Amino acid sequence: MSRSEPRPAPSAYGFPLLIRHLLHTTLAHAPDREILYAGGARHDYRAFRRRIGRLASALDRLGIRPGDTVAMMDWDSHRYLEAFFAVPMMGAVLHTVNVRLSPEQILYTINHAEDDVLMVHGDFLPVLMQIRDRIERKVRFVFLSDGGAMPGGGIRFEAEYEEMLAAADPDRPFEDIDESMRATTFYTTGTTGLPKGVYFSHRQLVLHTLGFMSTLGW
């Protein structure tokens, strides 16, 4: 038998597994399906894609660049879902702040993750007030609410989330990036010592999503 160097198949191509590609099927086959949030927000997938573009555009204006970290201190809301796509699609990292941790542990994770922007729901302002003077980096704050007014005094917010999105570009383009780039980070609980940071890449999250869909028969 003759031996030759291994070669890729002629039909093979390097299609990266990126979070933004998960939107393609939904936009093609179910653009009118709605995303509902307990606070009353309703958005179909077309609007969802535009809001992703607006959020990324707004974060551009706040100086977020590939490799930076954006933290979300929010409930399981439509805002969190928008950030789960927009932040990694920019090449940045989404840090899901575990709001069940103690204030001291939350402070540790903010400092350890080296957050650049922190988007915080009004319900968690008392926690942020306890720790803000001990955040080691200069962090920009964005206010999140389900209809409440921007709070006055104490913390300087760059913007309120919905107002920030309303002034941003819904058609911001997204380029292909390396599928092995960090997309998200979170911190474990129930372990000894300080919380442990765990990162997921675009590739890992896409494969997990496809596996979950297959399990459910979607």
Short mmCIF file of N, CA and C in Angstrom, two decimals, residues 14 125 166 208:
data_model
loop_
_atom_site.label_atom_id
_atom_site.label_comp_id
_atom_site.label_asym_id
_atom_site.label_seq_id
_atom_site.Cartn_x
_atom_site.Cartn_y
_atom_site.Cartn_z
N GLY A 14 -13.49 25.42 6.58
CA GLY A 14 -13.31 25.86 7.97
C GLY A 14 -14.41 26.80 8.42
N LEU A 125 -28.60 47.24 43.63
CA LEU A 125 -27.84 48.42 44.00
C LEU A 125 -27.36 48.40 45.45
N ALA A 166 -31.72 52.67 22.56
CA ALA A 166 -32.51 53.49 21.63
C ALA A 166 -31.63 54.42 20.81
N HIS A 208 -22.59 22.60 22.79
CA HIS A 208 -23.52 22.29 23.88
C HIS A 208 -24.96 22.55 23.45
#
